[in-house]
Structures are given as C-alpha cells and as structure tokens.
CSV table of C-alpha atoms in Angstrom, one decimal:
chain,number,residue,atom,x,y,z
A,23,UNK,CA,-7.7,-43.6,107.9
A,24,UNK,CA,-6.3,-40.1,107.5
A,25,UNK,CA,-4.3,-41.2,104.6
A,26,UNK,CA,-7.2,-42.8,103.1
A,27,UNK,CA,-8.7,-39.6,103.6
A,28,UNK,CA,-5.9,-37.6,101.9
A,29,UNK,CA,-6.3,-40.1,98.9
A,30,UNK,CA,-9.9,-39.9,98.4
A,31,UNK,CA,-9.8,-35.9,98.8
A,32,UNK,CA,-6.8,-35.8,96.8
A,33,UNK,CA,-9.2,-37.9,94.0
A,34,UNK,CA,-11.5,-35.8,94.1
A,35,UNK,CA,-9.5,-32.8,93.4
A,36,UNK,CA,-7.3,-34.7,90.3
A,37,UNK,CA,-11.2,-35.5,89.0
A,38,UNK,CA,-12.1,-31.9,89.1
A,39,UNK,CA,-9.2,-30.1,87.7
A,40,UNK,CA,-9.7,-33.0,84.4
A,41,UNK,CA,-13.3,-32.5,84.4
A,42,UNK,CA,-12.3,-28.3,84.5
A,43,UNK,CA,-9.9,-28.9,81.5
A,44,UNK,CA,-11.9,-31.3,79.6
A,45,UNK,CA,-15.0,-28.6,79.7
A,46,UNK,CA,-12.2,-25.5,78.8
A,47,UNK,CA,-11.5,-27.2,76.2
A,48,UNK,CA,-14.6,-27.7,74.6
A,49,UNK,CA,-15.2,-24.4,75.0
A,50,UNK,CA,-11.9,-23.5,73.2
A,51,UNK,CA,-12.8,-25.4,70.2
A,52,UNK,CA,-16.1,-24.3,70.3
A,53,UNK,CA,-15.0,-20.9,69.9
A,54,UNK,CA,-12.6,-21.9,67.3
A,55,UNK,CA,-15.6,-23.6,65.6
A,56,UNK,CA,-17.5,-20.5,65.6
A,57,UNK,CA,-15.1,-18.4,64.8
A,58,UNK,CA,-14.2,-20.7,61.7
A,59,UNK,CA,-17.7,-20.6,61.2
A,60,UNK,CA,-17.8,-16.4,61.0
A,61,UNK,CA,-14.2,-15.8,59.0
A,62,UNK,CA,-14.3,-18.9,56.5
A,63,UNK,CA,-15.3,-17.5,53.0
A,64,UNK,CA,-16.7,-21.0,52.2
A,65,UNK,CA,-19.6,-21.2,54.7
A,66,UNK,CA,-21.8,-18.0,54.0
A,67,UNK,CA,-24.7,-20.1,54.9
A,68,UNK,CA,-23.5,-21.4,58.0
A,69,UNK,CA,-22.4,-17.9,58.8
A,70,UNK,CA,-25.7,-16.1,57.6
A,71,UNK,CA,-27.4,-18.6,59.8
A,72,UNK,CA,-25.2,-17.8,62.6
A,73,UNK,CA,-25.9,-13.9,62.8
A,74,UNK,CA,-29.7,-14.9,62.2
A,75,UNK,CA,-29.5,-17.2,65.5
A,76,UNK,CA,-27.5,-14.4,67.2
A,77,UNK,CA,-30.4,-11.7,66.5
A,78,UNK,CA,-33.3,-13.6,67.6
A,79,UNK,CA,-31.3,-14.1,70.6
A,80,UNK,CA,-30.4,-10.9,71.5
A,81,UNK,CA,-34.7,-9.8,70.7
A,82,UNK,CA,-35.2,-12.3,73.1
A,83,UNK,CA,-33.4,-10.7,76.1
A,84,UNK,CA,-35.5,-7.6,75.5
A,85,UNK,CA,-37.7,-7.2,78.3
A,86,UNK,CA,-41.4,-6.9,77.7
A,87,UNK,CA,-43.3,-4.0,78.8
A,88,UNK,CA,-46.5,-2.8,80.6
A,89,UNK,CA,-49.4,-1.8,77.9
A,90,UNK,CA,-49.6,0.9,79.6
A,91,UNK,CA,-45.7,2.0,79.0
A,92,UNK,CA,-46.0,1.2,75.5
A,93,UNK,CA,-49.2,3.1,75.2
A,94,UNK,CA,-47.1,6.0,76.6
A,95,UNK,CA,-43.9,5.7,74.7
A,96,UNK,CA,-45.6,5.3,71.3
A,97,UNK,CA,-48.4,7.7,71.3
A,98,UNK,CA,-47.1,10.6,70.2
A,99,UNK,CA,-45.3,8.9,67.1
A,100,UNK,CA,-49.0,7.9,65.6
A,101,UNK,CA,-50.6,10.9,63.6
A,102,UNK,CA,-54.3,11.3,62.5
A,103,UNK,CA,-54.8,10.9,59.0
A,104,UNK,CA,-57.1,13.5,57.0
A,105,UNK,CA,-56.7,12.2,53.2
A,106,UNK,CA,-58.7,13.7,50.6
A,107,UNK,CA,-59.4,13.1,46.4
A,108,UNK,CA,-61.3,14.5,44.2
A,109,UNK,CA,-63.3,12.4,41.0
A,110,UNK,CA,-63.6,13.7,37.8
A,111,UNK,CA,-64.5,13.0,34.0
A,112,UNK,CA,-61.6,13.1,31.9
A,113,UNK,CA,-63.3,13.5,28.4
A,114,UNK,CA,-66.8,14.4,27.1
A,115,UNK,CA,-69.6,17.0,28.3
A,116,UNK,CA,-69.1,18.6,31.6
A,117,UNK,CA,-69.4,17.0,34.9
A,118,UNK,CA,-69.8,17.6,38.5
A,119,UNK,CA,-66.2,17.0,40.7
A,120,UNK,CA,-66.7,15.0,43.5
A,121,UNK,CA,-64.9,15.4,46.4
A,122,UNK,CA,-64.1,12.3,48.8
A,123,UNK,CA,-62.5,12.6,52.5
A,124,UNK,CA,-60.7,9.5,54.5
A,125,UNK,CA,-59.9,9.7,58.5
A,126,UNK,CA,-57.1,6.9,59.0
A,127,UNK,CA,-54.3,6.3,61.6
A,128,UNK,CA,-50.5,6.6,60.5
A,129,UNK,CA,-47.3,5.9,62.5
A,130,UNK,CA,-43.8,7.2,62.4
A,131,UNK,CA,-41.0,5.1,61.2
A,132,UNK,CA,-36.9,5.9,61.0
A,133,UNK,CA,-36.2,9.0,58.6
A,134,UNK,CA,-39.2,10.8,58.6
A,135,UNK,CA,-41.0,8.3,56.8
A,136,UNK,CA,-45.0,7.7,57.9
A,137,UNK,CA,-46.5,4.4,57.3
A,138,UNK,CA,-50.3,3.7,56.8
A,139,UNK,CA,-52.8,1.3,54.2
A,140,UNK,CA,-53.3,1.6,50.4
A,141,UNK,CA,-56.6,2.5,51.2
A,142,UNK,CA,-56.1,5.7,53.1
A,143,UNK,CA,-53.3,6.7,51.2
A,144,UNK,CA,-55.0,6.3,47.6
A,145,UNK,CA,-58.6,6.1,49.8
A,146,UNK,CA,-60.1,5.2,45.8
A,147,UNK,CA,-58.4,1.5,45.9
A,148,UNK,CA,-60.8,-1.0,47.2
A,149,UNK,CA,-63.9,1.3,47.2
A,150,UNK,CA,-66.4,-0.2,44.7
A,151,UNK,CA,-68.5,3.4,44.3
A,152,UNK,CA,-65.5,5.1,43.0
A,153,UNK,CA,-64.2,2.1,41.3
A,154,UNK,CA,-67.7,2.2,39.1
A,155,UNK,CA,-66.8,5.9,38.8
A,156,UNK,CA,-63.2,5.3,37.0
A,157,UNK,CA,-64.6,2.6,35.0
A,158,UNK,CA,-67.3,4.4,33.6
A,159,UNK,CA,-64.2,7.3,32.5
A,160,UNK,CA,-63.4,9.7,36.0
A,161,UNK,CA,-60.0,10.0,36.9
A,162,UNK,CA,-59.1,10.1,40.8
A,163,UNK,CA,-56.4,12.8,42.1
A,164,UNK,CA,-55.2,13.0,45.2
A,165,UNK,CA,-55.9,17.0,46.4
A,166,UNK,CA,-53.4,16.1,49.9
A,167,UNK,CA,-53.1,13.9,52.7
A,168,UNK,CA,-52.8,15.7,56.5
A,169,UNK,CA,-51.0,14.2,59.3
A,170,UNK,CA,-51.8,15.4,62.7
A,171,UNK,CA,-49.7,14.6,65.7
A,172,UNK,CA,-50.8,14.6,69.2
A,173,UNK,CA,-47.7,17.0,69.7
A,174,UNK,CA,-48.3,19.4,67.3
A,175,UNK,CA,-51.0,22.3,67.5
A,176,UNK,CA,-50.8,22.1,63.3
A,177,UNK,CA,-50.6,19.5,60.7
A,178,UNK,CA,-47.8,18.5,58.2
A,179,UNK,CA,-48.7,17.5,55.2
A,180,UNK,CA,-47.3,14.1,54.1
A,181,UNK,CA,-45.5,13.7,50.4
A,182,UNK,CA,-43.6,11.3,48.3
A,183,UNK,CA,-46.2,8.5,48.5
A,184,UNK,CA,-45.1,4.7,47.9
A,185,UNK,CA,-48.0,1.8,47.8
A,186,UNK,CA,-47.2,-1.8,47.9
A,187,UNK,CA,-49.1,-3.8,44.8
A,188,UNK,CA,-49.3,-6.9,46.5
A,189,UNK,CA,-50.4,-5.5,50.1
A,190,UNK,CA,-52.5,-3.1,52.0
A,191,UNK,CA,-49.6,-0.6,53.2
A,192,UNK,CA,-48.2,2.3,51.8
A,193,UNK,CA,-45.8,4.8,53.3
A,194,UNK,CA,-45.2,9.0,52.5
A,195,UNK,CA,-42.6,11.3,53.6
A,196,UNK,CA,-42.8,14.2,56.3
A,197,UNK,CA,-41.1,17.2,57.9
A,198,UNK,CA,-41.7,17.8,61.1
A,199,UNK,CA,-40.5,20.7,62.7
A,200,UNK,CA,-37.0,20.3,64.0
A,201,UNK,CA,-37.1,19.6,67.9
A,202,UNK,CA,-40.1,17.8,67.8
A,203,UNK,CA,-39.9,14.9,70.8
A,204,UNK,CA,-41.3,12.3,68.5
A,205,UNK,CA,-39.8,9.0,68.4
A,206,UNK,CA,-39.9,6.5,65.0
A,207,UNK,CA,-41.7,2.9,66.2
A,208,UNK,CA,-39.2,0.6,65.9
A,209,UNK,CA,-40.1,-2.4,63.9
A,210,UNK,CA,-39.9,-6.4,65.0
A,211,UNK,CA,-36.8,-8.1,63.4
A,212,UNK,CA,-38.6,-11.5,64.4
A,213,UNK,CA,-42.1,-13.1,63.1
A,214,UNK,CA,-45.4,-13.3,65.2
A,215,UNK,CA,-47.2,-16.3,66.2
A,216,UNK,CA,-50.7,-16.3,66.9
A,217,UNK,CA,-51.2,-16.7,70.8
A,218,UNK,CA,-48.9,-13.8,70.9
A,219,UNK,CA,-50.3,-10.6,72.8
A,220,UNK,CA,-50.7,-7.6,70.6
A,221,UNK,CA,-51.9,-3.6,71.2
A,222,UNK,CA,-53.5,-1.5,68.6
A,223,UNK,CA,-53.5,2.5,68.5
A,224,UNK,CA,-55.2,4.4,66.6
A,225,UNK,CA,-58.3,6.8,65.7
A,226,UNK,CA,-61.2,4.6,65.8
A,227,UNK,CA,-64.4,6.2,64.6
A,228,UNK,CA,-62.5,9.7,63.5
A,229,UNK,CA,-63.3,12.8,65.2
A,230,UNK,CA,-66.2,11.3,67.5
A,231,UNK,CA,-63.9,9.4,69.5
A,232,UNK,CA,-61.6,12.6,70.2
A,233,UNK,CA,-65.2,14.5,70.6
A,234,UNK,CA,-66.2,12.0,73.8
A,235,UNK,CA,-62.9,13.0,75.3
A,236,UNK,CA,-64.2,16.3,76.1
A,237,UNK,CA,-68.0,17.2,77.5
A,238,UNK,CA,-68.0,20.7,76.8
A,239,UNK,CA,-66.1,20.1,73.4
A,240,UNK,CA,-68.7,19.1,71.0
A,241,UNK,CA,-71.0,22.1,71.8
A,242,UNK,CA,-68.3,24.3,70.9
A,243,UNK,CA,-67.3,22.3,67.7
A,244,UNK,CA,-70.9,22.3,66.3
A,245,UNK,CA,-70.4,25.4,64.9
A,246,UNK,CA,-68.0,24.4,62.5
A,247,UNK,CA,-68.7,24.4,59.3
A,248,UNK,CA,-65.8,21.7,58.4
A,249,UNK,CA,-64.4,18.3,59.7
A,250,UNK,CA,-61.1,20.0,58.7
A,251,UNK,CA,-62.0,22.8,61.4
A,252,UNK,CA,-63.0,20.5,63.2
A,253,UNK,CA,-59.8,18.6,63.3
A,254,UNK,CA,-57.9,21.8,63.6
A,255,UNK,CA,-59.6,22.9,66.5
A,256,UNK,CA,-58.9,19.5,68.3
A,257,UNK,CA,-55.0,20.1,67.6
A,258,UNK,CA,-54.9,23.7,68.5
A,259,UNK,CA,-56.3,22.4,72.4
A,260,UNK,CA,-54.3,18.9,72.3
A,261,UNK,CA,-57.4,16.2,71.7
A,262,UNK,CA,-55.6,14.7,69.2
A,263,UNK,CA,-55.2,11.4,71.0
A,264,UNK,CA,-55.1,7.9,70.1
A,265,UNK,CA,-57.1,5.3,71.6
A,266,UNK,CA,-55.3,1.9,72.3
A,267,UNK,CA,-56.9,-1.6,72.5
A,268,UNK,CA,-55.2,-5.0,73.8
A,269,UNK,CA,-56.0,-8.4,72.6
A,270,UNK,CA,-54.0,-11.7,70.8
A,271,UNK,CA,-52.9,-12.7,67.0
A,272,UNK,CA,-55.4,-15.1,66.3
A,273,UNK,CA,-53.7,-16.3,63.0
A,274,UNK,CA,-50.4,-15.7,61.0
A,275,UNK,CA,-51.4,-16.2,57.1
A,276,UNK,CA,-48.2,-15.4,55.0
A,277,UNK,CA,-48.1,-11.6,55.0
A,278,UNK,CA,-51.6,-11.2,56.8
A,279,UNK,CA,-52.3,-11.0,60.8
A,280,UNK,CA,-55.9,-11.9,62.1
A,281,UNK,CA,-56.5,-10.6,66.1
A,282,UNK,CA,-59.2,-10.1,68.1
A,283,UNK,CA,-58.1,-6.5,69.3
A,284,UNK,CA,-61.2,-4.4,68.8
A,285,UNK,CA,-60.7,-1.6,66.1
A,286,UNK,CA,-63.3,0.7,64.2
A,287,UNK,CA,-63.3,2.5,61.5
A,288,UNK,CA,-60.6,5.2,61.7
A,289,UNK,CA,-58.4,2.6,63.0
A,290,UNK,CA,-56.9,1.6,59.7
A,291,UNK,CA,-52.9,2.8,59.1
A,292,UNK,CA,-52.1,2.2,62.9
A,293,UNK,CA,-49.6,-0.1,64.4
A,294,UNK,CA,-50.1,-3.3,65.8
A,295,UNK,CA,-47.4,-3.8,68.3
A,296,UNK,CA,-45.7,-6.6,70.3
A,297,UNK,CA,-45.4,-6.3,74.2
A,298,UNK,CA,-41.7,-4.9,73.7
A,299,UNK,CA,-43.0,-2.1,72.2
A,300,UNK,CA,-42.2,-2.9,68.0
A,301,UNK,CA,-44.3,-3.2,65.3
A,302,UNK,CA,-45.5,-6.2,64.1
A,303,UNK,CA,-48.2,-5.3,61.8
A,304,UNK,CA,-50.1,-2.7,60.3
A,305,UNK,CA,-53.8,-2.4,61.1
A,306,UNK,CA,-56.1,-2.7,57.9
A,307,UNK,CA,-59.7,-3.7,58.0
A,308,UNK,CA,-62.6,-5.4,60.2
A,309,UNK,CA,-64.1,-8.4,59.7
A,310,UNK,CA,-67.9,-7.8,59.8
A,311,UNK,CA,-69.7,-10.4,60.9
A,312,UNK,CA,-66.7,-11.7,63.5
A,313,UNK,CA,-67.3,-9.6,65.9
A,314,UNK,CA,-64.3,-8.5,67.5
A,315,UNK,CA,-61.6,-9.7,64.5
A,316,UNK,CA,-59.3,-7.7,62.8
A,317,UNK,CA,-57.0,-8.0,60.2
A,318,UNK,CA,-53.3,-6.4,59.5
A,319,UNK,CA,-50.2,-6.5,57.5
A,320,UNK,CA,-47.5,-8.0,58.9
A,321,UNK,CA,-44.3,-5.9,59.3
A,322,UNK,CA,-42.4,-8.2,56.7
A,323,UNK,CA,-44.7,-6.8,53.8
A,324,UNK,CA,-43.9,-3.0,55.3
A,325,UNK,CA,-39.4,-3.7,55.6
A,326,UNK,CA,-40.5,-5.2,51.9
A,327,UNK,CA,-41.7,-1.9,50.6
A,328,UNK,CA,-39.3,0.5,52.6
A,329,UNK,CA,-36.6,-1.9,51.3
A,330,UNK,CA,-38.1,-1.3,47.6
A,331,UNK,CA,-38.5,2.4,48.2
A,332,UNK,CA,-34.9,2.4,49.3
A,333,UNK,CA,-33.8,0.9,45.9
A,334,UNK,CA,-36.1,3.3,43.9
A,335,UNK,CA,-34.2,6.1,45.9
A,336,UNK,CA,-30.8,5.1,44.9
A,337,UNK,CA,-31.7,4.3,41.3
A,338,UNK,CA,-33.1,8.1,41.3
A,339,UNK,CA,-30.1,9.3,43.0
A,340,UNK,CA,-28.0,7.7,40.5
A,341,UNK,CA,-29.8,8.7,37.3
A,342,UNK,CA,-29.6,12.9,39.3
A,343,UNK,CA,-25.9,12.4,39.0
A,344,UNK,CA,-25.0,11.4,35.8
C-alpha cells in the first residue's frame, strides 16, 4: 500500500513537472512568435496591429474616476469664450458696421493649443442672418476672441486660428502666463460607444449662469455698461466657473456624438469627456425639439485637425528656412 502510494504520488508529480514544461514552452514560443511578430520587416501589418492591441489594452487598465474628480481635475483647463466680429460692406455707398458677440466654452489641449467649434471661432459660419449679410456684399472680420480661465483674474487672448472644413471644431493658440497650474485635457486614444457614460463642462447660458452663483453679484454687475465688464468683473472675484452635467452617448455617427447630457447655449466648444477623465468629443449644438439631446464632435475629427495643423506647421517651418 505505501508503495502504491509512493507510485501514484510519484505520478502525480512526473504529470505536473510535463504539464509545467509543456505550458513554458508555449509560452517560449509564444514570445518568440511575438517577438518575430515586432522585429520581422515583412509583417508591418501584423506588427501595427500588435501595438494597436497593446494600446487599447493598456487604456483599459486605467481606472475610471468619480464625476466629481474629473469635474475637479479638469475645471480649470476649460476657458470662457468671448469672440467678437464685426460686418461690413466691402464696396459701394457707405454703411453701418455691425458688430456681433459669441459666449462659447473652450478647453486646453498639449502646447498651448485651445480647442472650441467653427462656430464660435468664426461665430459667422452657420448663422443664416449674417450669411444673408455676406451674400448680399459685407465682409466678416474677426475683431478678437478672449479666453478666460477660472485661474486667471485677466483674459489671454487666443491667436493662430485653424477650422476644420469638414467639422464643427476649430482650435487657436495661447500664452498663458508662465506658472499657471493648468493642465491640457488629455484626449481618448480609443472610440466611444453609445451606452458609454459621458460629462460635459462648460458655460451654459453665458454670463447668467456665473450671475446665479452669486446673490449679491448681479446687483453689483447691473451697472455695467458692458458684457465685457461684465466678464471682467467675474474674473477679477473668481466666478468664472464651469458648470458640468452627466449623462450617456446615445449614438456614434462617423465623426458625430448624440447624448443626452443637458447643455445650453454657452455650452458649445467644451469637452465631452469619458469617466477616465479624456476627451472624447467636442460639444457643438442642441437638438431642439429633443429635449435633453446634444450633439458633438468626436475626438477623431479634433487629432485630425491638430494632425493637419501639425503638417501646416512644418511645411511653414520649412519654407522659414530656406
């Protein structure tokens, strides 16, 4: 019996240390597939698909986070927009200027770049009255576009302005004082689905939302002559603020994001973020009539245009040189 007992146990160990070198084994060529797979000059698909795999892995291991960390962490990296044009004939008899003036949202990106619509950047695409204005002969020009951080008792004043043609985004460059503790957004390196959970920040309804943050605030403001002063004055005392609201992508179109995050006018340029904290999409209009709906540009139309903007600066650079 106790030799039996020696055999079978003795079994049992042969069958482990086989079944320990079989797996090692696999492992060893598996690495030696992989690495194949990585250093052979004849499979850039296989190896382009490899490092894609490997990225959406390593974006899956990031945690997700609270709404109200991100809330936390981002809000001082989203700027309220003041953009301003000016109408005016550019031939015949004399006529009246006419002075326009957007409030939008914006949001910090990696080198200094902020990124916001079309619409508040050039605030004359997509708006039928001053479309009927430069058809009939009046020339838009763009008199400047302020940016106004929640950490900053003045604004900066944004420059270098890019626009997509095919989507509503556009992005500018800024200087912000040096030592400023604001942090780019970092943008999603993976697509949304719709079910996923998304947060929106951003300046709904202007300078009234800001207002109702303060009860003694608007009494004080009312003697403004301005909503520039206006503005200034909420800087100058820290109300410039951005409100954040919570809800789920809807649908994924192409380049387009539907959710049912409530936003308002005043909300257009700001992020729409993931529950990691990156941005997926950029906020651009309301659907009226669906209550609640929203739609946004996805962050694939954005890395388009800063990868285009990159190209235009080296083609610039290149041209300074020669």
């Amino acid at each position: 019996m106790k030799i039996g007992s020696i055999s079978i146990w003795r079994r049992a160990a042969l069958g482990l240390v086989a079944a320990s070198v079989i797996f090692a084994g696999g492992l060893m060529a598996g690495s030696r597939l992989l690495t194949s797979a990585r250093t052979s000059p004849s499979s850039p698909e296989l190896l382009a698909r490899v490092n894609e795999l490997d990225a959406e892995l390593k974006q899956m291991r990031k945690p997700e986070k609270q709404p109200s960390e991100i809330i936390s962490s981002a809000r001082n990296s989203i700027c309220f927009i003041v953009s301003s044009y000016r109408l005016s004939a550019s031939d015949g008899p004399p006529s009246p200027v006419l002075h326009y003036r957007l409030f939008a949202t914006g949001f910090l990106t990696n080198d200094g770049v902020v990124v916001s619509n079309r619409h508040v950047i050039e605030p004359w695409f997509g708006d039928a009255k001053a479309q009927r204005l430069i058809f009939h002969g009046f020339l838009p020009t763009r008199e400047r576009v302020l940016a106004y951080f929640p950490s900053l008792p003045t604004p900066v004043e944004l420059s270098d302005f890019f626009s997509s043609t095919g989507a509503d985004v556009a992005i500018a460059h800024v200087h912000l004082p040096p030592g400023l503790a604001v942090s780019p957004l970092h943008l999603a390196q993976t697509p949304s689905a719709p079910g996923d959970p998304v947060l929106v920040i951003g300046y709904p309804l202007g300078v009234t939302t800001m207002l109702a943050k303060s009860t003694a605030l608007p009494y004080e403001l009312s003697g403004l002559r301005s909503d520039e002063q206006q503005v200034d004055r909420l800087a100058q005392i820290n109300l410039i603020r951005p409100s954040a609201t919570q809800g789920h992508l809807s649908d994924v179109i192409g380049t387009s994001l539907m959710y049912d995050a409530s936003t308002a006018h005043g909300s257009s340029g700001g992020p729409v973020l993931n529950m990691r904290g990156e941005v997926v999409g950029v906020n651009a209009a309301l659907i009226n009539g669906f209550n609640g709906t929203s739609l946004g540009v996805s962050v694939e139309a954005l890395q388009d245009l800063l990868h285009r903007m990159e190209l235009r600066r080296r083609v610039l650079s290149s041209q300074s040189n020669r």
